[in-house]
Amino acid sequence: MSGWQGSSPGFVTRFDLIFRVPWRHLATIGESSFRRFPSKNMKKYLAEFVGTFWLVLGGCGSAVIAAGFPDVGIGLLGVSLAFGLTVMTMAFAIGHISGCHLNPAVSVGLCAAGRFPSSQLLPYIVAQVTGGIAGAAVLYLIASGKPGFDLSAGFASNGYGEFSPGKYSPASAFVCEVVMTLMFLVIILGATDKRAPQGLAPVAIGLGLTLIHLISIPVTNTSVNPARSLAVALFAGGGYLAQVWLFWVAPIAGALFGAIIYRTIGGKDDR
């Protein structure tokens, strides 16, 4: 073999030019393209998908699977804490990637407050809704494996009137969701302000969401998040799905009010 290579240097050179060099060039291009995929924005959307998946699976999962477990069920307090923990853990995990909104109302509120570009609002909402539905689907696969599982029990869905845990009226539910989301946005905007103590925002936001659930679970089963509400309502169906409109309108309205309030009280002092 060595004699053949020595007697045909021109052939070897032409072989390199025809085959090896182009393939090396293509490999370099491929590696560069792989590094650029997914794009920076796509990474944000994927992070929102994963985060909202975890919020629905962890938060709603605690309500469906663990809240009423005989003798050792976690109850209202445990479910409230579970929702707070899902947001807190994801804030630490993906906050530096996407901002960890996990909630169409939060994205709208941050946009209104000038903290989030409107050009990314729709992709964020799509990622949050699809991530929530995926989380609800996994929860359904798990929960339906128990004998006697019944979707008509609500599947952690939100509701008012006969579908409210405490049978609260539509007006009460609407006011509750507006005010709770308003305060959630004030907490988020304040905790993530550059003037706030650094590194503690996930804790403040997670505990804020826990408190919101402690207050409002009896009223609406606590939404403050349209993606979370739609995800489980799609599986529960019936009246829960018919009432899901309120859990889009009220949280988004509350988020807008929250943005206005924080821009008013949190604006820099001109003096």
PDB file of N, CA and C in Angstrom, residues 159-211:
ATOM      1  N   GLY A 159     -63.505  27.176  38.517  1.00  0.00           N
ATOM      2  CA  GLY A 159     -64.908  27.382  38.227  1.00  0.00           C
ATOM      3  C   GLY A 159     -65.565  28.361  39.171  1.00  0.00           C
ATOM      4  N   TYR A 160     -66.798  28.700  38.854  1.00  0.00           N
ATOM      5  CA  TYR A 160     -67.621  29.564  39.700  1.00  0.00           C
ATOM      6  C   TYR A 160     -69.012  28.945  39.788  1.00  0.00           C
ATOM      7  N   GLY A 161     -69.838  29.474  40.687  1.00  0.00           N
ATOM      8  CA  GLY A 161     -71.163  28.904  40.857  1.00  0.00           C
ATOM      9  C   GLY A 161     -71.077  27.469  41.343  1.00  0.00           C
ATOM     10  N   GLU A 162     -71.744  26.583  40.672  1.00  0.00           N
ATOM     11  CA  GLU A 162     -71.748  25.181  41.088  1.00  0.00           C
ATOM     12  C   GLU A 162     -70.387  24.505  40.914  1.00  0.00           C
ATOM     13  N   PHE A 163     -69.508  25.111  40.120  1.00  0.00           N
ATOM     14  CA  PHE A 163     -68.176  24.533  39.907  1.00  0.00           C
ATOM     15  C   PHE A 163     -67.106  25.180  40.780  1.00  0.00           C
ATOM     16  N   SER A 164     -67.512  26.101  41.631  1.00  0.00           N
ATOM     17  CA  SER A 164     -66.597  26.698  42.603  1.00  0.00           C
ATOM     18  C   SER A 164     -66.512  25.788  43.818  1.00  0.00           C
ATOM     19  N   PRO A 165     -65.336  25.569  44.391  1.00  0.00           N
ATOM     20  CA  PRO A 165     -65.238  24.737  45.593  1.00  0.00           C
ATOM     21  C   PRO A 165     -66.154  25.210  46.715  1.00  0.00           C
ATOM     22  N   GLY A 166     -66.298  26.532  46.863  1.00  0.00           N
ATOM     23  CA  GLY A 166     -67.164  27.078  47.901  1.00  0.00           C
ATOM     24  C   GLY A 166     -68.477  27.629  47.366  1.00  0.00           C
ATOM     25  N   LYS A 167     -68.785  27.306  46.098  1.00  0.00           N
ATOM     26  CA  LYS A 167     -70.017  27.753  45.435  1.00  0.00           C
ATOM     27  C   LYS A 167     -70.133  29.284  45.372  1.00  0.00           C
ATOM     28  N   TYR A 168     -69.016  29.950  45.136  1.00  0.00           N
ATOM     29  CA  TYR A 168     -69.008  31.406  45.034  1.00  0.00           C
ATOM     30  C   TYR A 168     -69.588  31.861  43.690  1.00  0.00           C
ATOM     31  N   SER A 169     -70.172  33.046  43.681  1.00  0.00           N
ATOM     32  CA  SER A 169     -70.844  33.583  42.498  1.00  0.00           C
ATOM     33  C   SER A 169     -69.838  33.970  41.414  1.00  0.00           C
ATOM     34  N   PRO A 170     -70.312  34.139  40.177  1.00  0.00           N
ATOM     35  CA  PRO A 170     -69.420  34.607  39.104  1.00  0.00           C
ATOM     36  C   PRO A 170     -68.771  35.950  39.428  1.00  0.00           C
ATOM     37  N   ALA A 171     -69.522  36.856  40.048  1.00  0.00           N
ATOM     38  CA  ALA A 171     -68.959  38.164  40.392  1.00  0.00           C
ATOM     39  C   ALA A 171     -67.827  38.022  41.405  1.00  0.00           C
ATOM     40  N   SER A 172     -68.045  37.189  42.412  1.00  0.00           N
ATOM     41  CA  SER A 172     -66.991  36.957  43.408  1.00  0.00           C
ATOM     42  C   SER A 172     -65.751  36.349  42.754  1.00  0.00           C
ATOM     43  N   ALA A 173     -65.975  35.387  41.874  1.00  0.00           N
ATOM     44  CA  ALA A 173     -64.859  34.729  41.191  1.00  0.00           C
ATOM     45  C   ALA A 173     -64.082  35.725  40.338  1.00  0.00           C
ATOM     46  N   PHE A 174     -64.814  36.583  39.637  1.00  0.00           N
ATOM     47  CA  PHE A 174     -64.160  37.556  38.755  1.00  0.00           C
ATOM     48  C   PHE A 174     -63.312  38.534  39.562  1.00  0.00           C
ATOM     49  N   VAL A 175     -63.900  39.086  40.619  1.00  0.00           N
ATOM     50  CA  VAL A 175     -63.167  40.037  41.451  1.00  0.00           C
ATOM     51  C   VAL A 175     -61.943  39.365  42.077  1.00  0.00           C
ATOM     52  N   CYS A 176     -62.123  38.162  42.562  1.00  0.00           N
ATOM     53  CA  CYS A 176     -61.028  37.431  43.189  1.00  0.00           C
ATOM     54  C   CYS A 176     -59.868  37.230  42.214  1.00  0.00           C
ATOM     55  N   GLU A 177     -60.168  36.783  41.003  1.00  0.00           N
ATOM     56  CA  GLU A 177     -59.118  36.508  40.027  1.00  0.00           C
ATOM     57  C   GLU A 177     -58.421  37.792  39.575  1.00  0.00           C
ATOM     58  N   VAL A 178     -59.181  38.871  39.423  1.00  0.00           N
ATOM     59  CA  VAL A 178     -58.574  40.148  39.028  1.00  0.00           C
ATOM     60  C   VAL A 178     -57.613  40.626  40.109  1.00  0.00           C
ATOM     61  N   VAL A 179     -58.069  40.639  41.346  1.00  0.00           N
ATOM     62  CA  VAL A 179     -57.254  41.171  42.438  1.00  0.00           C
ATOM     63  C   VAL A 179     -56.042  40.282  42.714  1.00  0.00           C
ATOM     64  N   MET A 180     -56.232  38.968  42.709  1.00  0.00           N
ATOM     65  CA  MET A 180     -55.107  38.058  42.969  1.00  0.00           C
ATOM     66  C   MET A 180     -54.036  38.178  41.888  1.00  0.00           C
ATOM     67  N   THR A 181     -54.456  38.291  40.646  1.00  0.00           N
ATOM     68  CA  THR A 181     -53.470  38.422  39.566  1.00  0.00           C
ATOM     69  C   THR A 181     -52.804  39.788  39.605  1.00  0.00           C
ATOM     70  N   LEU A 182     -53.587  40.806  39.936  1.00  0.00           N
ATOM     71  CA  LEU A 182     -53.029  42.145  40.104  1.00  0.00           C
ATOM     72  C   LEU A 182     -51.885  42.119  41.122  1.00  0.00           C
ATOM     73  N   MET A 183     -52.137  41.532  42.269  1.00  0.00           N
ATOM     74  CA  MET A 183     -51.110  41.481  43.307  1.00  0.00           C
ATOM     75  C   MET A 183     -49.936  40.601  42.901  1.00  0.00           C
ATOM     76  N   PHE A 184     -50.217  39.551  42.162  1.00  0.00           N
ATOM     77  CA  PHE A 184     -49.135  38.695  41.674  1.00  0.00           C
ATOM     78  C   PHE A 184     -48.201  39.478  40.770  1.00  0.00           C
ATOM     79  N   LEU A 185     -48.755  40.322  39.908  1.00  0.00           N
ATOM     80  CA  LEU A 185     -47.916  41.130  39.026  1.00  0.00           C
ATOM     81  C   LEU A 185     -47.122  42.164  39.804  1.00  0.00           C
ATOM     82  N   VAL A 186     -47.731  42.758  40.814  1.00  0.00           N
ATOM     83  CA  VAL A 186     -46.997  43.711  41.637  1.00  0.00           C
ATOM     84  C   VAL A 186     -45.815  43.023  42.318  1.00  0.00           C
ATOM     85  N   ILE A 187     -46.037  41.807  42.813  1.00  0.00           N
ATOM     86  CA  ILE A 187     -44.959  41.041  43.444  1.00  0.00           C
ATOM     87  C   ILE A 187     -43.858  40.740  42.433  1.00  0.00           C
ATOM     88  N   ILE A 188     -44.244  40.275  41.259  1.00  0.00           N
ATOM     89  CA  ILE A 188     -43.253  39.923  40.226  1.00  0.00           C
ATOM     90  C   ILE A 188     -42.450  41.136  39.804  1.00  0.00           C
ATOM     91  N   LEU A 189     -43.138  42.236  39.509  1.00  0.00           N
ATOM     92  CA  LEU A 189     -42.449  43.437  39.042  1.00  0.00           C
ATOM     93  C   LEU A 189     -41.553  44.018  40.126  1.00  0.00           C
ATOM     94  N   GLY A 190     -42.024  43.987  41.367  1.00  0.00           N
ATOM     95  CA  GLY A 190     -41.211  44.509  42.457  1.00  0.00           C
ATOM     96  C   GLY A 190     -40.009  43.633  42.759  1.00  0.00           C
ATOM     97  N   ALA A 191     -40.229  42.329  42.803  1.00  0.00           N
ATOM     98  CA  ALA A 191     -39.144  41.401  43.159  1.00  0.00           C
ATOM     99  C   ALA A 191     -38.062  41.350  42.087  1.00  0.00           C
ATOM    100  N   THR A 192     -38.423  41.617  40.836  1.00  0.00           N
ATOM    101  CA  THR A 192     -37.445  41.571  39.742  1.00  0.00           C
ATOM    102  C   THR A 192     -36.919  42.950  39.369  1.00  0.00           C
ATOM    103  N   ASP A 193     -37.324  43.967  40.100  1.00  0.00           N
ATOM    104  CA  ASP A 193     -36.800  45.317  39.889  1.00  0.00           C
ATOM    105  C   ASP A 193     -35.305  45.319  40.214  1.00  0.00           C
ATOM    106  N   LYS A 194     -34.531  46.068  39.441  1.00  0.00           N
ATOM    107  CA  LYS A 194     -33.082  46.119  39.659  1.00  0.00           C
ATOM    108  C   LYS A 194     -32.732  46.683  41.025  1.00  0.00           C
ATOM    109  N   ARG A 195     -33.656  47.430  41.614  1.00  0.00           N
ATOM    110  CA  ARG A 195     -33.398  48.021  42.934  1.00  0.00           C
ATOM    111  C   ARG A 195     -33.711  47.063  44.073  1.00  0.00           C
ATOM    112  N   ALA A 196     -34.367  45.935  43.766  1.00  0.00           N
ATOM    113  CA  ALA A 196     -34.742  44.965  44.797  1.00  0.00           C
ATOM    114  C   ALA A 196     -33.533  44.097  45.164  1.00  0.00           C
ATOM    115  N   PRO A 197     -33.563  43.456  46.344  1.00  0.00           N
ATOM    116  CA  PRO A 197     -32.481  42.530  46.711  1.00  0.00           C
ATOM    117  C   PRO A 197     -32.291  41.468  45.635  1.00  0.00           C
ATOM    118  N   GLN A 198     -31.075  41.283  45.200  1.00  0.00           N
ATOM    119  CA  GLN A 198     -30.795  40.384  44.096  1.00  0.00           C
ATOM    120  C   GLN A 198     -30.770  38.922  44.540  1.00  0.00           C
ATOM    121  N   GLY A 199     -31.295  38.056  43.664  1.00  0.00           N
ATOM    122  CA  GLY A 199     -31.240  36.621  43.897  1.00  0.00           C
ATOM    123  C   GLY A 199     -32.400  36.055  44.679  1.00  0.00           C
ATOM    124  N   LEU A 200     -33.279  36.920  45.199  1.00  0.00           N
ATOM    125  CA  LEU A 200     -34.373  36.442  46.033  1.00  0.00           C
ATOM    126  C   LEU A 200     -35.726  36.485  45.323  1.00  0.00           C
ATOM    127  N   ALA A 201     -35.745  36.945  44.083  1.00  0.00           N
ATOM    128  CA  ALA A 201     -37.014  37.063  43.363  1.00  0.00           C
ATOM    129  C   ALA A 201     -37.775  35.741  43.279  1.00  0.00           C
ATOM    130  N   PRO A 202     -37.123  34.618  42.954  1.00  0.00           N
ATOM    131  CA  PRO A 202     -37.879  33.360  42.888  1.00  0.00           C
ATOM    132  C   PRO A 202     -38.570  32.999  44.194  1.00  0.00           C
ATOM    133  N   VAL A 203     -37.935  33.298  45.316  1.00  0.00           N
ATOM    134  CA  VAL A 203     -38.525  32.986  46.619  1.00  0.00           C
ATOM    135  C   VAL A 203     -39.753  33.852  46.861  1.00  0.00           C
ATOM    136  N   ALA A 204     -39.618  35.148  46.601  1.00  0.00           N
ATOM    137  CA  ALA A 204     -40.737  36.063  46.813  1.00  0.00           C
ATOM    138  C   ALA A 204     -41.916  35.705  45.911  1.00  0.00           C
ATOM    139  N   ILE A 205     -41.635  35.408  44.659  1.00  0.00           N
ATOM    140  CA  ILE A 205     -42.697  35.081  43.707  1.00  0.00           C
ATOM    141  C   ILE A 205     -43.355  33.752  44.059  1.00  0.00           C
ATOM    142  N   GLY A 206     -42.559  32.760  44.414  1.00  0.00           N
ATOM    143  CA  GLY A 206     -43.112  31.465  44.797  1.00  0.00           C
ATOM    144  C   GLY A 206     -43.976  31.552  46.041  1.00  0.00           C
ATOM    145  N   LEU A 207     -43.514  32.296  47.042  1.00  0.00           N
ATOM    146  CA  LEU A 207     -44.311  32.463  48.269  1.00  0.00           C
ATOM    147  C   LEU A 207     -45.554  33.304  47.998  1.00  0.00           C
ATOM    148  N   GLY A 208     -45.424  34.278  47.091  1.00  0.00           N
ATOM    149  CA  GLY A 208     -46.583  35.079  46.715  1.00  0.00           C
ATOM    150  C   GLY A 208     -47.673  34.228  46.097  1.00  0.00           C
ATOM    151  N   LEU A 209     -47.278  33.316  45.219  1.00  0.00           N
ATOM    152  CA  LEU A 209     -48.262  32.434  44.590  1.00  0.00           C
ATOM    153  C   LEU A 209     -48.863  31.470  45.607  1.00  0.00           C
ATOM    154  N   THR A 210     -48.055  31.037  46.558  1.00  0.00           N
ATOM    155  CA  THR A 210     -48.573  30.183  47.637  1.00  0.00           C
ATOM    156  C   THR A 210     -49.663  30.913  48.420  1.00  0.00           C
ATOM    157  N   LEU A 211     -49.391  32.158  48.801  1.00  0.00           N
ATOM    158  CA  LEU A 211     -50.368  32.952  49.543  1.00  0.00           C
ATOM    159  C   LEU A 211     -51.644  33.160  48.738  1.00  0.00           C
TER     160      LEU A 211
END
